[in-house]
Amino acid sequence: ETENVAWKTAIHGKGWASPVIWGNQVWLATATEDGQELSVVAIHRDDGRVLHDLRLFQVEVPQFCHRFNSYASPTPVIEEGRLYASFGSPGVACVDTTTGRVLWERRDLVCNHYRGAGSSPIVYGNLLIHPFDGSDRQYLAALDKATGDTVWITDRSVDFRDLDSNGQPTMEGDLRKAFATPHIANFGGNDLLLSSGAMAHYAYDPLTGTELWQVVD
């Protein structure tokens, strides 16, 4: 508890998101246990001082979240001057890391995470790319990272083969959800957006969202 510890700072709430670091700032996502308050906290890398403590979203009726998960599990993305924080369906926000001012937010990118959100967004060029693989809807969204406006949305195309005799997904769509974070890889000079959803792994054109291929499990 004390040996070789340079500093220790208590963080309110609960969050499984990884910390992200830029310069002397360490940013973390956190949430109340009931999921009604979703926040980000910035602490000074050298001494643990709290630099910003920002409640980004107030959620009146949170989705269910399994106790092994948290309401702040997606890891934020940081770059010079900007933090992009996602809590899944409850909201995505861009924060000025100097002033703590919220530059934009989106609360209309929704799905039923079923047991809580887990996928983290990534930045590619001027895009913030985020998967939403819920039990009810499965898609990727690319936002203009400067404004938060939608650049493209692409639905998952795999046939889940899970419909019952009434044409409804079995197990309330539990087999359709996924929690993977996408990444960019370059093949033959071309960047591909690689993203795993339930039952398939996909490659997309990151600029347009056009599906290029898929491998079905």
Tab-separated table of C-alpha atoms in Angstrom:
chain	number	residue	atom	x	y	z
A	1	GLU	CA	0.000	0.000	0.000
A	2	THR	CA	2.881	2.400	0.604
A	3	GLU	CA	6.154	0.966	-0.702
A	4	ASN	CA	7.255	2.379	-4.082
A	5	VAL	CA	3.993	4.334	-4.417
A	6	ALA	CA	4.624	7.828	-5.798
A	7	TRP	CA	1.042	8.947	-5.217
A	8	LYS	CA	-2.449	7.565	-4.785
A	9	THR	CA	-5.727	9.255	-5.734
A	10	ALA	CA	-9.183	7.890	-4.951
A	11	ILE	CA	-11.622	7.937	-7.891
A	12	HIS	CA	-15.349	8.018	-7.203
A	13	GLY	CA	-17.644	5.455	-8.789
A	14	LYS	CA	-16.811	2.321	-10.731
A	15	GLY	CA	-15.275	1.897	-14.180
A	16	TRP	CA	-13.472	-0.822	-16.110
A	17	ALA	CA	-12.168	1.569	-18.788
A	18	SER	CA	-8.389	1.765	-19.171
A	19	PRO	CA	-6.755	5.109	-18.361
A	20	VAL	CA	-5.474	7.178	-21.293
A	21	ILE	CA	-2.528	9.566	-21.054
A	22	TRP	CA	-1.464	12.682	-22.942
A	23	GLY	CA	1.318	14.866	-21.594
A	24	ASN	CA	0.811	15.312	-17.874
A	25	GLN	CA	-2.867	14.316	-17.903
A	26	VAL	CA	-4.274	10.887	-17.049
A	27	TRP	CA	-7.971	10.539	-17.948
A	28	LEU	CA	-10.324	7.878	-16.605
A	29	ALA	CA	-13.992	7.097	-17.142
A	30	THR	CA	-16.169	6.298	-14.153
A	31	ALA	CA	-19.831	5.874	-13.291
A	32	THR	CA	-22.068	5.497	-10.291
A	33	GLU	CA	-22.986	1.914	-9.460
A	34	ASP	CA	-26.561	2.538	-10.614
A	35	GLY	CA	-25.438	3.985	-13.956
A	36	GLN	CA	-27.257	7.281	-13.553
A	37	GLU	CA	-24.152	9.503	-13.528
A	38	LEU	CA	-21.413	9.021	-16.128
A	39	SER	CA	-18.192	10.969	-15.681
A	40	VAL	CA	-14.579	11.442	-16.720
A	41	VAL	CA	-11.778	12.452	-14.384
A	42	ALA	CA	-8.376	13.903	-15.255
A	43	ILE	CA	-5.532	13.664	-12.786
A	44	HIS	CA	-1.997	15.041	-12.959
A	45	ARG	CA	0.464	12.346	-13.950
A	46	ASP	CA	3.202	13.568	-11.618
A	47	ASP	CA	1.367	14.076	-8.331
A	48	GLY	CA	-2.181	12.696	-8.686
A	49	ARG	CA	-3.933	16.059	-8.364
A	50	VAL	CA	-7.463	16.075	-9.788
A	51	LEU	CA	-7.455	18.465	-12.749
A	52	HIS	CA	-10.983	17.880	-14.045
A	53	ASP	CA	-13.966	15.980	-12.677
A	54	LEU	CA	-16.738	16.180	-15.254
A	55	ARG	CA	-20.174	14.589	-15.160
A	56	LEU	CA	-20.917	14.123	-18.845
A	57	PHE	CA	-24.268	12.333	-18.778
A	58	GLN	CA	-27.209	11.961	-16.431
A	59	VAL	CA	-29.224	8.834	-17.234
A	60	GLU	CA	-32.735	8.630	-15.847
A	61	VAL	CA	-33.333	4.929	-16.624
A	62	PRO	CA	-30.058	3.072	-17.281
A	63	GLN	CA	-29.961	-0.196	-19.175
A	64	PHE	CA	-29.190	-3.341	-17.198
A	65	CYS	CA	-25.492	-3.847	-16.498
A	66	HIS	CA	-24.094	-7.094	-15.122
A	67	ARG	CA	-22.290	-6.666	-11.808
A	68	PHE	CA	-19.104	-8.063	-13.396
A	69	ASN	CA	-19.242	-5.166	-15.873
A	70	SER	CA	-19.516	-1.418	-15.203
A	71	TYR	CA	-21.359	1.530	-16.718
A	72	ALA	CA	-17.962	2.990	-17.648
A	73	SER	CA	-16.208	0.134	-19.432
A	74	PRO	CA	-15.387	1.586	-22.893
A	75	THR	CA	-11.919	3.139	-22.881
A	76	PRO	CA	-11.762	6.788	-24.013
A	77	VAL	CA	-9.577	7.989	-26.891
A	78	ILE	CA	-7.197	10.875	-26.329
A	79	GLU	CA	-5.190	13.095	-28.643
A	80	GLU	CA	-3.725	16.560	-28.295
A	81	GLY	CA	-6.414	18.823	-26.848
A	82	ARG	CA	-9.273	16.347	-27.135
A	83	LEU	CA	-10.768	13.443	-25.208
A	84	TYR	CA	-13.457	11.272	-26.803
A	85	ALA	CA	-15.405	9.435	-24.103
A	86	SER	CA	-18.034	6.801	-24.809
A	87	PHE	CA	-20.423	5.057	-22.467
A	88	GLY	CA	-22.140	3.178	-25.294
A	89	SER	CA	-25.824	3.898	-25.807
A	90	PRO	CA	-26.088	6.482	-22.995
A	91	GLY	CA	-23.767	8.852	-24.814
A	92	VAL	CA	-20.532	9.782	-26.553
A	93	ALA	CA	-18.849	13.124	-25.862
A	94	CYS	CA	-15.817	15.129	-26.919
A	95	VAL	CA	-14.064	17.144	-24.195
A	96	ASP	CA	-11.496	19.929	-24.468
A	97	THR	CA	-8.698	18.557	-22.280
A	98	THR	CA	-7.427	22.025	-21.380
A	99	THR	CA	-10.653	23.678	-20.258
A	100	GLY	CA	-12.844	20.652	-19.538
A	101	ARG	CA	-15.513	22.076	-21.828
A	102	VAL	CA	-17.760	19.615	-23.660
A	103	LEU	CA	-17.366	20.357	-27.374
A	104	TRP	CA	-20.091	18.023	-28.618
A	105	GLU	CA	-22.129	15.038	-27.531
A	106	ARG	CA	-24.316	12.351	-29.083
A	107	ARG	CA	-27.081	10.475	-27.284
A	108	ASP	CA	-28.874	9.042	-30.296
A	109	LEU	CA	-26.488	6.178	-31.124
A	110	VAL	CA	-28.278	3.431	-29.272
A	111	CYS	CA	-28.608	-0.311	-28.951
A	112	ASN	CA	-29.443	-2.693	-26.141
A	113	HIS	CA	-26.055	-3.722	-24.751
A	114	TYR	CA	-27.894	-6.415	-22.770
A	115	ARG	CA	-25.269	-6.627	-19.990
A	116	GLY	CA	-23.615	-3.244	-20.314
A	117	ALA	CA	-21.403	-1.586	-22.920
A	118	GLY	CA	-17.852	-2.742	-23.571
A	119	SER	CA	-16.660	-1.698	-27.044
A	120	SER	CA	-14.281	1.261	-27.217
A	121	PRO	CA	-14.106	3.825	-30.042
A	122	ILE	CA	-11.022	4.523	-32.140
A	123	VAL	CA	-9.786	7.570	-34.046
A	124	TYR	CA	-8.858	7.315	-37.712
A	125	GLY	CA	-7.948	10.560	-39.447
A	126	ASN	CA	-10.852	12.918	-38.847
A	127	LEU	CA	-13.189	10.084	-37.807
A	128	LEU	CA	-14.257	8.656	-34.476
A	129	ILE	CA	-15.339	5.080	-35.246
A	130	HIS	CA	-17.473	3.167	-32.773
A	131	PRO	CA	-19.176	-0.275	-32.873
A	132	PHE	CA	-22.631	-0.775	-31.373
A	133	ASP	CA	-23.352	-4.508	-31.271
A	134	GLY	CA	-26.469	-4.897	-29.177
A	135	SER	CA	-29.067	-7.606	-28.839
A	136	ASP	CA	-31.526	-5.551	-30.883
A	137	ARG	CA	-29.337	-3.733	-33.422
A	138	GLN	CA	-25.748	-4.179	-34.592
A	139	TYR	CA	-23.843	-1.472	-36.480
A	140	LEU	CA	-20.755	0.722	-36.683
A	141	ALA	CA	-20.890	4.507	-36.698
A	142	ALA	CA	-18.221	6.935	-37.859
A	143	LEU	CA	-18.491	10.487	-36.554
A	144	ASP	CA	-16.679	13.634	-37.597
A	145	LYS	CA	-14.404	13.991	-34.583
A	146	ALA	CA	-14.488	17.796	-34.809
A	147	THR	CA	-18.263	18.172	-34.789
A	148	GLY	CA	-19.758	14.818	-33.765
A	149	ASP	CA	-21.803	14.692	-36.983
A	150	THR	CA	-22.453	11.298	-38.558
A	151	VAL	CA	-20.214	10.511	-41.524
A	152	TRP	CA	-21.433	6.943	-42.086
A	153	ILE	CA	-23.356	4.150	-40.382
A	154	THR	CA	-23.081	0.534	-41.532
A	155	ASP	CA	-25.238	-2.303	-40.239
A	156	ARG	CA	-23.746	-5.728	-39.614
A	157	SER	CA	-24.651	-8.037	-42.485
A	158	VAL	CA	-24.226	-11.547	-41.085
A	159	ASP	CA	-27.209	-13.895	-40.878
A	160	PHE	CA	-27.342	-14.769	-37.187
A	161	ARG	CA	-29.496	-17.864	-37.876
A	162	ASP	CA	-31.214	-17.447	-34.515
A	163	LEU	CA	-34.879	-16.845	-35.367
A	164	ASP	CA	-37.574	-18.915	-33.695
A	165	SER	CA	-40.764	-20.210	-35.307
A	166	ASN	CA	-42.346	-16.770	-34.875
A	167	GLY	CA	-39.469	-15.027	-36.642
A	168	GLN	CA	-38.099	-13.514	-33.423
A	169	PRO	CA	-34.481	-13.783	-32.218
A	170	THR	CA	-34.022	-16.509	-29.634
A	171	MET	CA	-32.672	-15.746	-26.144
A	172	GLU	CA	-33.817	-12.105	-26.535
A	173	GLY	CA	-31.050	-11.537	-29.079
A	174	ASP	CA	-28.341	-12.553	-26.615
A	175	LEU	CA	-26.383	-14.278	-29.414
A	176	ARG	CA	-26.177	-11.019	-31.405
A	177	LYS	CA	-24.333	-8.800	-28.952
A	178	ALA	CA	-20.585	-8.214	-29.011
A	179	PHE	CA	-18.048	-6.121	-27.132
A	180	ALA	CA	-14.957	-5.960	-29.359
A	181	THR	CA	-12.998	-2.803	-30.164
A	182	PRO	CA	-12.062	-2.315	-33.854
A	183	HIS	CA	-8.628	-1.457	-35.187
A	184	ILE	CA	-6.964	-0.304	-38.389
A	185	ALA	CA	-4.487	-2.449	-40.334
A	186	ASN	CA	-2.696	-1.731	-43.586
A	187	PHE	CA	-2.573	-4.398	-46.276
A	188	GLY	CA	-0.865	-3.717	-49.586
A	189	GLY	CA	-0.928	0.020	-48.962
A	190	ASN	CA	-4.646	0.092	-48.144
A	191	ASP	CA	-6.051	0.775	-44.678
A	192	LEU	CA	-8.764	-1.619	-43.515
A	193	LEU	CA	-11.085	-1.230	-40.559
A	194	LEU	CA	-11.170	-4.640	-38.856
A	195	SER	CA	-14.059	-5.229	-36.507
A	196	SER	CA	-15.388	-8.325	-34.735
A	197	GLY	CA	-19.104	-8.662	-34.166
A	198	ALA	CA	-21.146	-11.616	-32.985
A	199	MET	CA	-20.588	-14.619	-35.302
A	200	ALA	CA	-18.394	-12.760	-37.813
A	201	HIS	CA	-15.225	-10.741	-38.287
A	202	TYR	CA	-15.496	-7.908	-40.806
A	203	ALA	CA	-13.289	-5.664	-42.906
A	204	TYR	CA	-14.565	-2.233	-43.956
A	205	ASP	CA	-13.325	0.767	-45.869
A	206	PRO	CA	-12.742	3.110	-42.894
A	207	LEU	CA	-13.579	6.226	-44.917
A	208	THR	CA	-16.962	5.059	-46.212
A	209	GLY	CA	-18.019	2.132	-44.045
A	210	THR	CA	-18.349	-0.108	-47.105
A	211	GLU	CA	-18.045	-3.768	-46.113
A	212	LEU	CA	-15.207	-5.442	-48.016
A	213	TRP	CA	-15.346	-8.980	-46.617
A	214	GLN	CA	-16.376	-11.039	-43.645
A	215	VAL	CA	-15.332	-14.292	-42.022
A	216	VAL	CA	-18.222	-16.123	-40.380
A	217	ASP	CA	-17.673	-18.233	-37.304
